[in-house]
């Protein structure tokens, strides 16, 4: 159905072109001038955006194993917001596409039956007829309302996307500034000690200026120092909050829908999207699932996890804290045991277990390949890592087994590899156990420390 341009005349005699549908114009209703473009964009984006969550998850899993504690939090937050953006786009364009499709269907019905519903032909009782005539809007009104809803959904969805993008960019910028400050004053460590004060200052200036303006703005003289200070703070807030970009759309919606309702809907939408992103992260991390297995459970000593075996892992999947061997059935003379290096945990564990050791590298951005270091520096660190993980074979310690630094060719994970001789073992089931690396912050309660899950070794069975 086309939307021809009709020439209208104002009360002053001026003519202008109006994008009106003839039938809706006759019915006293107007169509949105952007409906064709909206429908085209929704159809294109709804299919394109379905790929975004998977791409974001893959990128996060690729980068997360290399992050430290603070950068890991920043990376997780950015991934969470990026997924929220993706889900916003999917929900917005899907809802808009469906609503616009229904809107087009209503237009088609009206073009065929311009008189609308013939209630005298409805084969229903008088009470039902009166109720339906009162509750069911006529076609023109339904089309106009749905048209306004579609345009508002399209605008509000893009507004939420811009807010998420802006929040992600600002969080990343503050994290970069905090990193530079930590690099200048604290050798690149304790980034959170700089990040959170910057975040607090970023929130405090706009919030305090807004509250003071609402309470005392009417009583301030334009020539007073207080007025100039608050005006400067609000100018700063205007600049950092992108009001030049967001203001026309946001304040138009707020002032027409109602501030309380608009803000409430915005916060509900933002909270729901963040919650959806968090749930998706838990599902992708295998931390949330539906359980209907009454007599099935994970067992440390009597279970076989496919994640332990390189030949059973999903291609390109990163298992950042799971050690692995080449296969569950070993035909080689050696078992190749790979233990991923977790920067937040291993850095703290080595410093706690072997306090005399110094870091092999400085934190921060590194350009070029890692330099080769002397064995006098490397060997004590590898010996400490071997001590931390305490590898055993069939319950027996392996003093002859030592770690070597290794970068996994498939995932890029950095870690330690050990070659355990097994050619003399008899046929049957055998077990390699690897002690887990403790978290950076240990619990202070002795009971909690004794029951900590990381104190139990990971058991990797294999068969000869």
mmCIF file of C-alpha atoms in Angstrom, residues 40-429:
data_model
loop_
_atom_site.group_PDB
_atom_site.id
_atom_site.type_symbol
_atom_site.label_atom_id
_atom_site.label_comp_id
_atom_site.label_asym_id
_atom_site.label_seq_id
_atom_site.Cartn_x
_atom_site.Cartn_y
_atom_site.Cartn_z
ATOM 1 C CA UNK A 40 12.607 -1.837 6.158
ATOM 2 C CA UNK A 41 15.132 -1.195 8.945
ATOM 3 C CA UNK A 42 13.371 -3.546 11.351
ATOM 4 C CA UNK A 43 13.303 -6.353 8.815
ATOM 5 C CA UNK A 44 17.007 -5.925 8.089
ATOM 6 C CA UNK A 45 18.176 -5.484 11.665
ATOM 7 C CA UNK A 46 16.094 -8.221 13.253
ATOM 8 C CA UNK A 47 17.998 -10.871 11.307
ATOM 9 C CA UNK A 48 21.394 -9.211 11.611
ATOM 10 C CA UNK A 49 21.227 -8.664 15.376
ATOM 11 C CA UNK A 50 20.467 -12.311 16.158
ATOM 12 C CA UNK A 51 24.163 -12.993 15.536
ATOM 13 C CA UNK A 52 25.397 -10.380 18.007
ATOM 14 C CA UNK A 53 25.044 -12.216 21.375
ATOM 15 C CA UNK A 54 27.030 -15.199 20.104
ATOM 16 C CA UNK A 55 29.771 -12.972 18.695
ATOM 17 C CA UNK A 56 29.995 -10.996 21.925
ATOM 18 C CA UNK A 57 30.168 -14.186 23.992
ATOM 19 C CA UNK A 58 32.916 -15.618 21.772
ATOM 20 C CA UNK A 59 34.957 -12.422 22.025
ATOM 21 C CA UNK A 60 34.499 -12.286 25.803
ATOM 22 C CA UNK A 61 35.638 -15.880 26.240
ATOM 23 C CA UNK A 62 38.651 -15.163 24.062
ATOM 24 C CA UNK A 63 39.757 -12.122 26.098
ATOM 25 C CA UNK A 64 38.645 -13.061 29.627
ATOM 26 C CA UNK A 65 41.393 -15.631 30.395
ATOM 27 C CA UNK A 66 44.086 -12.974 29.854
ATOM 28 C CA UNK A 67 42.515 -10.368 32.158
ATOM 29 C CA UNK A 68 43.593 -9.544 35.690
ATOM 30 C CA UNK A 69 41.166 -8.979 38.560
ATOM 31 C CA UNK A 70 40.211 -5.355 37.827
ATOM 32 C CA UNK A 71 40.440 -5.595 34.042
ATOM 33 C CA UNK A 72 38.392 -8.787 34.277
ATOM 34 C CA UNK A 73 35.604 -6.885 36.056
ATOM 35 C CA UNK A 74 35.743 -4.132 33.428
ATOM 36 C CA UNK A 75 35.700 -6.693 30.623
ATOM 37 C CA UNK A 76 32.758 -8.537 32.190
ATOM 38 C CA UNK A 77 30.835 -5.255 32.564
ATOM 39 C CA UNK A 78 31.515 -4.277 28.960
ATOM 40 C CA UNK A 79 30.411 -7.726 27.768
ATOM 41 C CA UNK A 80 27.271 -7.462 29.909
ATOM 42 C CA UNK A 81 26.375 -4.073 28.460
ATOM 43 C CA UNK A 82 27.230 -5.193 24.928
ATOM 44 C CA UNK A 83 24.827 -8.106 25.289
ATOM 45 C CA UNK A 84 22.207 -5.763 26.709
ATOM 46 C CA UNK A 85 22.620 -3.629 23.587
ATOM 47 C CA UNK A 86 22.219 -6.714 21.395
ATOM 48 C CA UNK A 87 19.117 -7.876 23.267
ATOM 49 C CA UNK A 88 17.667 -4.352 23.104
ATOM 50 C CA UNK A 89 18.110 -4.274 19.353
ATOM 51 C CA UNK A 90 16.614 -7.742 18.973
ATOM 52 C CA UNK A 91 13.608 -6.969 21.191
ATOM 53 C CA UNK A 92 13.042 -3.528 19.686
ATOM 54 C CA UNK A 93 13.196 -4.540 16.059
ATOM 55 C CA UNK A 94 11.290 -7.776 16.639
ATOM 56 C CA UNK A 95 8.486 -5.963 18.461
ATOM 57 C CA UNK A 96 8.478 -3.221 15.874
ATOM 58 C CA UNK A 97 8.435 -5.642 12.954
ATOM 59 C CA UNK A 98 5.533 -7.628 14.399
ATOM 60 C CA UNK A 99 3.581 -4.485 15.304
ATOM 61 C CA UNK A 100 4.176 -2.922 11.914
ATOM 62 C CA UNK A 101 3.119 -6.160 10.244
ATOM 63 C CA UNK A 102 -0.136 -6.097 12.192
ATOM 64 C CA UNK A 103 -0.507 -2.399 11.352
ATOM 65 C CA UNK A 104 -0.162 -3.140 7.637
ATOM 66 C CA UNK A 105 -2.756 -5.899 8.025
ATOM 67 C CA UNK A 106 -5.174 -3.404 9.589
ATOM 68 C CA UNK A 107 -4.546 -0.991 6.735
ATOM 69 C CA UNK A 108 -5.336 -3.781 4.284
ATOM 70 C CA UNK A 109 -8.582 -4.619 6.060
ATOM 71 C CA UNK A 110 -9.595 -0.973 6.046
ATOM 72 C CA UNK A 111 -8.787 -0.574 2.367
ATOM 73 C CA UNK A 112 -11.102 -3.511 1.570
ATOM 74 C CA UNK A 113 -13.814 -2.647 4.117
ATOM 75 C CA UNK A 114 -13.619 1.119 4.669
ATOM 76 C CA UNK A 115 -16.896 1.142 6.654
ATOM 77 C CA UNK A 116 -15.344 -1.024 9.347
ATOM 78 C CA UNK A 117 -17.332 -3.382 11.557
ATOM 79 C CA UNK A 118 -21.019 -3.937 10.730
ATOM 80 C CA UNK A 119 -22.330 -4.625 14.199
ATOM 81 C CA UNK A 120 -25.819 -5.360 12.916
ATOM 82 C CA UNK A 121 -24.373 -8.352 11.067
ATOM 83 C CA UNK A 122 -22.633 -9.756 14.170
ATOM 84 C CA UNK A 123 -24.415 -12.924 15.331
ATOM 85 C CA UNK A 124 -24.026 -12.235 19.050
ATOM 86 C CA UNK A 125 -26.355 -11.285 21.862
ATOM 87 C CA UNK A 126 -27.246 -7.686 22.682
ATOM 88 C CA UNK A 127 -25.144 -7.575 25.865
ATOM 89 C CA UNK A 128 -22.057 -8.860 24.081
ATOM 90 C CA UNK A 129 -22.732 -6.446 21.186
ATOM 91 C CA UNK A 130 -22.912 -3.469 23.535
ATOM 92 C CA UNK A 131 -19.755 -4.597 25.339
ATOM 93 C CA UNK A 132 -17.762 -5.170 22.151
ATOM 94 C CA UNK A 133 -18.887 -1.892 20.575
ATOM 95 C CA UNK A 134 -17.733 -0.118 23.711
ATOM 96 C CA UNK A 135 -14.391 -1.877 24.057
ATOM 97 C CA UNK A 136 -13.264 -2.591 20.479
ATOM 98 C CA UNK A 137 -11.896 0.551 18.775
ATOM 99 C CA UNK A 138 -12.784 1.291 15.179
ATOM 100 C CA UNK A 139 -10.198 0.577 12.503
ATOM 101 C CA UNK A 140 -9.064 4.161 12.112
ATOM 102 C CA UNK A 141 -8.418 4.612 15.812
ATOM 103 C CA UNK A 142 -6.712 1.213 16.141
ATOM 104 C CA UNK A 143 -4.465 2.000 13.168
ATOM 105 C CA UNK A 144 -3.519 5.412 14.562
ATOM 106 C CA UNK A 145 -2.730 4.036 18.025
ATOM 107 C CA UNK A 146 -0.670 1.184 16.625
ATOM 108 C CA UNK A 147 1.140 3.613 14.329
ATOM 109 C CA UNK A 148 2.093 5.793 17.291
ATOM 110 C CA UNK A 149 3.136 2.735 19.303
ATOM 111 C CA UNK A 150 5.429 1.518 16.518
ATOM 112 C CA UNK A 151 7.138 4.864 16.151
ATOM 113 C CA UNK A 152 7.554 5.171 19.919
ATOM 114 C CA UNK A 153 8.985 1.640 20.231
ATOM 115 C CA UNK A 154 11.468 2.376 17.474
ATOM 116 C CA UNK A 155 12.583 5.629 19.117
ATOM 117 C CA UNK A 156 12.659 4.304 22.677
ATOM 118 C CA UNK A 157 14.630 1.227 21.639
ATOM 119 C CA UNK A 158 17.284 3.307 19.919
ATOM 120 C CA UNK A 159 17.393 5.629 22.943
ATOM 121 C CA UNK A 160 18.121 2.674 25.233
ATOM 122 C CA UNK A 161 20.806 1.439 22.827
ATOM 123 C CA UNK A 162 22.472 4.858 22.841
ATOM 124 C CA UNK A 163 22.364 4.932 26.655
ATOM 125 C CA UNK A 164 24.001 1.495 26.861
ATOM 126 C CA UNK A 165 26.645 2.427 24.285
ATOM 127 C CA UNK A 166 27.358 5.666 26.089
ATOM 128 C CA UNK A 167 27.614 3.908 29.488
ATOM 129 C CA UNK A 168 29.963 1.300 28.020
ATOM 130 C CA UNK A 169 32.170 3.947 26.428
ATOM 131 C CA UNK A 170 32.296 6.025 29.590
ATOM 132 C CA UNK A 171 33.072 2.986 31.748
ATOM 133 C CA UNK A 172 35.828 1.963 29.354
ATOM 134 C CA UNK A 173 37.227 5.509 29.291
ATOM 135 C CA UNK A 174 37.276 5.748 33.082
ATOM 136 C CA UNK A 175 38.928 2.320 33.267
ATOM 137 C CA UNK A 176 41.600 3.478 30.795
ATOM 138 C CA UNK A 177 42.250 6.629 32.835
ATOM 139 C CA UNK A 178 42.413 4.561 36.031
ATOM 140 C CA UNK A 179 44.875 2.207 34.361
ATOM 141 C CA UNK A 180 47.118 5.098 33.294
ATOM 142 C CA UNK A 181 47.019 6.532 36.822
ATOM 143 C CA UNK A 182 47.822 3.122 38.313
ATOM 144 C CA UNK A 183 50.662 2.718 35.820
ATOM 145 C CA UNK A 184 52.078 6.123 36.728
ATOM 146 C CA UNK A 185 51.724 5.893 40.512
ATOM 147 C CA UNK A 186 51.436 2.187 41.427
ATOM 148 C CA UNK A 187 53.266 0.127 38.768
ATOM 149 C CA UNK A 188 49.991 -0.753 37.045
ATOM 150 C CA UNK A 189 48.461 -2.480 40.091
ATOM 151 C CA UNK A 190 45.395 -1.715 42.233
ATOM 152 C CA UNK A 191 43.523 -0.163 39.309
ATOM 153 C CA UNK A 192 40.261 -0.351 41.265
ATOM 154 C CA UNK A 193 41.671 2.136 43.777
ATOM 155 C CA UNK A 194 41.676 4.739 40.997
ATOM 156 C CA UNK A 195 38.637 3.562 39.040
ATOM 157 C CA UNK A 196 36.000 3.796 41.762
ATOM 158 C CA UNK A 197 36.904 7.339 42.905
ATOM 159 C CA UNK A 198 36.740 8.450 39.272
ATOM 160 C CA UNK A 199 33.349 6.764 38.904
ATOM 161 C CA UNK A 200 32.095 8.395 42.107
ATOM 162 C CA UNK A 201 33.241 11.825 40.880
ATOM 163 C CA UNK A 202 31.624 11.210 37.506
ATOM 164 C CA UNK A 203 28.281 10.466 39.196
ATOM 165 C CA UNK A 204 28.563 13.046 41.985
ATOM 166 C CA UNK A 205 28.947 16.193 39.843
ATOM 167 C CA UNK A 206 25.757 15.840 37.718
ATOM 168 C CA UNK A 207 23.670 14.438 40.584
ATOM 169 C CA UNK A 208 24.626 17.058 43.157
ATOM 170 C CA UNK A 209 24.229 19.920 40.669
ATOM 171 C CA UNK A 210 20.758 18.691 39.677
ATOM 172 C CA UNK A 211 19.581 18.339 43.288
ATOM 173 C CA UNK A 212 20.925 21.750 44.306
ATOM 174 C CA UNK A 213 19.370 23.383 41.241
ATOM 175 C CA UNK A 214 15.951 21.850 41.960
ATOM 176 C CA UNK A 215 16.008 22.960 45.589
ATOM 177 C CA UNK A 216 17.779 26.329 45.512
ATOM 178 C CA UNK A 217 17.895 27.350 41.841
ATOM 179 C CA UNK A 218 14.937 29.734 42.086
ATOM 180 C CA UNK A 219 16.517 31.668 44.944
ATOM 181 C CA UNK A 220 19.976 32.096 43.348
ATOM 182 C CA UNK A 221 20.929 35.339 41.683
ATOM 183 C CA UNK A 222 22.478 35.068 38.237
ATOM 184 C CA UNK A 223 25.418 37.173 39.406
ATOM 185 C CA UNK A 224 26.120 35.049 42.480
ATOM 186 C CA UNK A 225 29.054 32.667 42.752
ATOM 187 C CA UNK A 226 26.753 29.784 43.643
ATOM 188 C CA UNK A 227 24.777 30.282 40.439
ATOM 189 C CA UNK A 228 27.953 30.282 38.348
ATOM 190 C CA UNK A 229 29.258 27.151 40.110
ATOM 191 C CA UNK A 230 26.014 25.226 39.630
ATOM 192 C CA UNK A 231 25.749 26.458 36.044
ATOM 193 C CA UNK A 232 29.279 25.235 35.343
ATOM 194 C CA UNK A 233 28.553 21.852 36.898
ATOM 195 C CA UNK A 234 25.372 21.532 34.836
ATOM 196 C CA UNK A 235 27.272 22.507 31.689
ATOM 197 C CA UNK A 236 29.740 19.745 32.489
ATOM 198 C CA UNK A 237 26.854 17.322 33.059
ATOM 199 C CA UNK A 238 25.255 18.454 29.786
ATOM 200 C CA UNK A 239 28.478 17.729 27.920
ATOM 201 C CA UNK A 240 29.300 14.337 29.430
ATOM 202 C CA UNK A 241 25.687 13.104 29.253
ATOM 203 C CA UNK A 242 25.412 13.788 25.509
ATOM 204 C CA UNK A 243 22.314 15.932 25.921
ATOM 205 C CA UNK A 244 22.851 17.502 22.513
ATOM 206 C CA UNK A 245 22.347 14.037 21.016
ATOM 207 C CA UNK A 246 19.914 12.472 23.494
ATOM 208 C CA UNK A 247 17.982 15.558 24.597
ATOM 209 C CA UNK A 248 15.565 16.023 21.670
ATOM 210 C CA UNK A 249 14.350 12.432 21.764
ATOM 211 C CA UNK A 250 14.558 11.829 25.520
ATOM 212 C CA UNK A 251 12.932 15.035 26.734
ATOM 213 C CA UNK A 252 10.208 14.883 24.084
ATOM 214 C CA UNK A 253 9.231 11.421 25.311
ATOM 215 C CA UNK A 254 9.522 12.369 28.997
ATOM 216 C CA UNK A 255 7.482 15.574 28.734
ATOM 217 C CA UNK A 256 4.711 13.953 26.687
ATOM 218 C CA UNK A 257 4.471 10.549 28.350
ATOM 219 C CA UNK A 258 5.074 11.884 31.854
ATOM 220 C CA UNK A 259 8.340 12.045 33.757
ATOM 221 C CA UNK A 260 7.438 9.472 36.427
ATOM 222 C CA UNK A 261 6.062 6.961 33.949
ATOM 223 C CA UNK A 262 8.879 7.464 31.424
ATOM 224 C CA UNK A 263 11.648 7.175 34.024
ATOM 225 C CA UNK A 264 9.992 4.121 35.597
ATOM 226 C CA UNK A 265 9.648 2.402 32.217
ATOM 227 C CA UNK A 266 13.252 3.285 31.354
ATOM 228 C CA UNK A 267 14.629 1.830 34.585
ATOM 229 C CA UNK A 268 12.469 -1.277 34.274
ATOM 230 C CA UNK A 269 13.681 -1.799 30.702
ATOM 231 C CA UNK A 270 17.332 -1.223 31.624
ATOM 232 C CA UNK A 271 17.087 -3.530 34.643
ATOM 233 C CA UNK A 272 15.333 -6.257 32.672
ATOM 234 C CA UNK A 273 17.924 -6.104 29.898
ATOM 235 C CA UNK A 274 20.838 -6.247 32.344
ATOM 236 C CA UNK A 275 19.157 -9.182 34.112
ATOM 237 C CA UNK A 276 18.636 -10.951 30.783
ATOM 238 C CA UNK A 277 22.305 -10.401 29.911
ATOM 239 C CA UNK A 278 23.404 -11.763 33.294
ATOM 240 C CA UNK A 279 21.182 -14.832 32.919
ATOM 241 C CA UNK A 280 22.558 -15.422 29.433
ATOM 242 C CA UNK A 281 26.130 -15.160 30.803
ATOM 243 C CA UNK A 282 25.291 -17.741 33.484
ATOM 244 C CA UNK A 283 23.752 -20.065 30.906
ATOM 245 C CA UNK A 284 26.720 -19.680 28.561
ATOM 246 C CA UNK A 285 29.080 -20.302 31.471
ATOM 247 C CA UNK A 286 27.185 -23.497 32.355
ATOM 248 C CA UNK A 287 26.154 -22.012 35.705
ATOM 249 C CA UNK A 288 22.394 -22.024 35.145
ATOM 250 C CA UNK A 289 20.222 -24.781 33.696
ATOM 251 C CA UNK A 290 16.986 -26.679 34.148
ATOM 252 C CA UNK A 291 17.352 -29.893 36.135
ATOM 253 C CA UNK A 292 15.076 -32.918 35.742
ATOM 254 C CA UNK A 293 17.603 -35.665 36.535
ATOM 255 C CA UNK A 294 16.643 -37.207 39.863
ATOM 256 C CA UNK A 295 19.446 -39.766 39.911
ATOM 257 C CA UNK A 296 22.205 -37.999 38.000
ATOM 258 C CA UNK A 297 24.862 -35.833 39.583
ATOM 259 C CA UNK A 298 28.384 -34.571 39.108
ATOM 260 C CA UNK A 299 31.023 -36.724 40.793
ATOM 261 C CA UNK A 300 34.632 -35.796 41.338
ATOM 262 C CA UNK A 301 35.928 -39.379 41.488
ATOM 263 C CA UNK A 302 33.266 -41.221 39.477
ATOM 264 C CA UNK A 303 32.549 -38.920 36.594
ATOM 265 C CA UNK A 304 34.028 -38.158 33.179
ATOM 266 C CA UNK A 305 33.901 -34.530 32.020
ATOM 267 C CA UNK A 306 34.400 -33.937 28.331
ATOM 268 C CA UNK A 307 36.077 -30.599 29.138
ATOM 269 C CA UNK A 308 39.128 -32.501 30.392
ATOM 270 C CA UNK A 309 39.908 -33.965 26.965
ATOM 271 C CA UNK A 310 41.250 -31.944 24.039
ATOM 272 C CA UNK A 311 39.732 -34.252 21.418
ATOM 273 C CA UNK A 312 36.230 -33.851 22.912
ATOM 274 C CA UNK A 313 36.142 -30.091 23.424
ATOM 275 C CA UNK A 314 34.079 -27.816 21.219
ATOM 276 C CA UNK A 315 36.217 -26.248 18.537
ATOM 277 C CA UNK A 316 37.297 -22.716 19.437
ATOM 278 C CA UNK A 317 35.768 -22.934 22.926
ATOM 279 C CA UNK A 318 37.913 -21.522 25.721
ATOM 280 C CA UNK A 319 38.044 -23.338 29.055
ATOM 281 C CA UNK A 320 40.051 -20.837 31.044
ATOM 282 C CA UNK A 321 40.171 -22.694 34.377
ATOM 283 C CA UNK A 322 39.911 -26.347 33.325
ATOM 284 C CA UNK A 323 43.088 -28.456 32.883
ATOM 285 C CA UNK A 324 43.137 -30.934 30.036
ATOM 286 C CA UNK A 325 44.896 -33.962 28.540
ATOM 287 C CA UNK A 326 44.893 -35.074 24.925
ATOM 288 C CA UNK A 327 42.245 -37.816 25.161
ATOM 289 C CA UNK A 328 40.311 -40.081 27.509
ATOM 290 C CA UNK A 329 41.989 -43.116 25.875
ATOM 291 C CA UNK A 330 45.771 -42.729 25.867
ATOM 292 C CA UNK A 331 47.841 -44.600 23.281
ATOM 293 C CA UNK A 332 50.843 -42.295 23.533
ATOM 294 C CA UNK A 333 53.788 -42.957 25.861
ATOM 295 C CA UNK A 334 53.134 -39.623 27.574
ATOM 296 C CA UNK A 335 50.073 -37.818 28.874
ATOM 297 C CA UNK A 336 50.223 -34.127 27.986
ATOM 298 C CA UNK A 337 48.704 -32.250 30.925
ATOM 299 C CA UNK A 338 47.875 -28.586 30.242
ATOM 300 C CA UNK A 339 46.936 -26.260 33.123
ATOM 301 C CA UNK A 340 45.681 -22.787 32.095
ATOM 302 C CA UNK A 341 47.236 -19.787 33.842
ATOM 303 C CA UNK A 342 44.627 -17.571 35.525
ATOM 304 C CA UNK A 343 46.217 -14.139 36.127
ATOM 305 C CA UNK A 344 44.030 -13.131 39.122
ATOM 306 C CA UNK A 345 44.520 -16.468 40.902
ATOM 307 C CA UNK A 346 48.009 -17.575 39.888
ATOM 308 C CA UNK A 347 49.613 -14.185 40.445
ATOM 309 C CA UNK A 348 48.318 -14.111 44.014
ATOM 310 C CA UNK A 349 49.020 -17.823 44.616
ATOM 311 C CA UNK A 350 52.669 -17.606 43.519
ATOM 312 C CA UNK A 351 53.242 -14.459 45.565
ATOM 313 C CA UNK A 352 51.654 -16.148 48.608
ATOM 314 C CA UNK A 353 53.347 -19.563 48.219
ATOM 315 C CA UNK A 354 56.795 -18.302 47.191
ATOM 316 C CA UNK A 355 57.057 -14.742 48.565
ATOM 317 C CA UNK A 356 60.742 -14.366 47.615
ATOM 318 C CA UNK A 357 60.012 -14.626 43.876
ATOM 319 C CA UNK A 358 59.770 -11.502 41.776
ATOM 320 C CA UNK A 359 57.403 -11.125 38.792
ATOM 321 C CA UNK A 360 58.867 -12.215 35.482
ATOM 322 C CA UNK A 361 57.147 -9.399 33.570
ATOM 323 C CA UNK A 362 55.684 -5.971 34.277
ATOM 324 C CA UNK A 363 51.956 -5.483 33.883
ATOM 325 C CA UNK A 364 50.637 -3.265 31.154
ATOM 326 C CA UNK A 365 50.524 -3.052 27.404
ATOM 327 C CA UNK A 366 53.186 -5.176 25.755
ATOM 328 C CA UNK A 367 54.341 -4.693 22.163
ATOM 329 C CA UNK A 368 56.065 -7.531 20.370
ATOM 330 C CA UNK A 369 56.818 -11.090 21.415
ATOM 331 C CA UNK A 370 57.694 -12.015 25.001
ATOM 332 C CA UNK A 371 61.450 -11.870 25.555
ATOM 333 C CA UNK A 372 63.323 -15.026 26.558
ATOM 334 C CA UNK A 373 64.422 -14.910 30.203
ATOM 335 C CA UNK A 374 67.275 -16.638 31.985
ATOM 336 C CA UNK A 375 66.628 -20.048 33.506
ATOM 337 C CA UNK A 376 67.682 -18.649 36.876
ATOM 338 C CA UNK A 377 64.508 -16.531 36.809
ATOM 339 C CA UNK A 378 62.138 -18.973 35.102
ATOM 340 C CA UNK A 379 62.916 -22.249 36.865
ATOM 341 C CA UNK A 380 62.017 -21.117 40.421
ATOM 342 C CA UNK A 381 58.622 -19.843 39.182
ATOM 343 C CA UNK A 382 57.887 -23.110 37.370
ATOM 344 C CA UNK A 383 58.918 -25.058 40.465
ATOM 345 C CA UNK A 384 56.532 -22.952 42.548
ATOM 346 C CA UNK A 385 53.687 -23.577 40.075
ATOM 347 C CA UNK A 386 54.443 -27.314 40.162
ATOM 348 C CA UNK A 387 54.235 -27.171 43.942
ATOM 349 C CA UNK A 388 50.919 -25.281 43.871
ATOM 350 C CA UNK A 389 49.176 -27.801 41.604
ATOM 351 C CA UNK A 390 50.723 -30.943 43.176
ATOM 352 C CA UNK A 391 50.075 -33.317 40.264
ATOM 353 C CA UNK A 392 49.569 -36.998 41.172
ATOM 354 C CA UNK A 393 49.120 -40.147 39.081
ATOM 355 C CA UNK A 394 46.876 -42.820 40.587
ATOM 356 C CA UNK A 395 47.298 -41.073 43.941
ATOM 357 C CA UNK A 396 51.108 -41.100 43.854
ATOM 358 C CA UNK A 397 53.027 -37.789 43.767
ATOM 359 C CA UNK A 398 55.119 -37.191 40.665
ATOM 360 C CA UNK A 399 58.334 -35.497 41.824
ATOM 361 C CA UNK A 400 59.963 -35.996 38.433
ATOM 362 C CA UNK A 401 57.206 -34.129 36.618
ATOM 363 C CA UNK A 402 57.840 -30.430 36.078
ATOM 364 C CA UNK A 403 55.916 -27.715 34.298
ATOM 365 C CA UNK A 404 56.964 -25.764 31.231
ATOM 366 C CA UNK A 405 55.340 -22.573 29.963
ATOM 367 C CA UNK A 406 53.019 -23.214 27.018
ATOM 368 C CA UNK A 407 50.558 -21.288 24.850
ATOM 369 C CA UNK A 408 47.641 -23.322 23.545
ATOM 370 C CA UNK A 409 47.591 -23.133 19.732
ATOM 371 C CA UNK A 410 43.815 -23.457 19.411
ATOM 372 C CA UNK A 411 42.601 -20.973 22.000
ATOM 373 C CA UNK A 412 45.603 -18.767 22.728
ATOM 374 C CA UNK A 413 45.414 -19.661 26.424
ATOM 375 C CA UNK A 414 48.689 -19.320 28.293
ATOM 376 C CA UNK A 415 49.540 -21.896 30.913
ATOM 377 C CA UNK A 416 51.786 -24.743 31.955
ATOM 378 C CA UNK A 417 52.263 -28.130 30.313
ATOM 379 C CA UNK A 418 53.679 -31.308 31.846
ATOM 380 C CA UNK A 419 54.560 -34.588 30.138
ATOM 381 C CA UNK A 420 53.733 -37.562 32.360
ATOM 382 C CA UNK A 421 55.139 -40.984 31.280
ATOM 383 C CA UNK A 422 52.452 -43.692 31.197
ATOM 384 C CA UNK A 423 53.829 -46.338 28.830
ATOM 385 C CA UNK A 424 54.569 -48.694 31.743
ATOM 386 C CA UNK A 425 51.047 -48.496 33.180
ATOM 387 C CA UNK A 426 48.781 -51.564 32.894
ATOM 388 C CA UNK A 427 45.602 -51.518 30.842
ATOM 389 C CA UNK A 428 42.589 -50.065 32.599
ATOM 390 C CA UNK A 429 41.482 -46.900 34.339
#
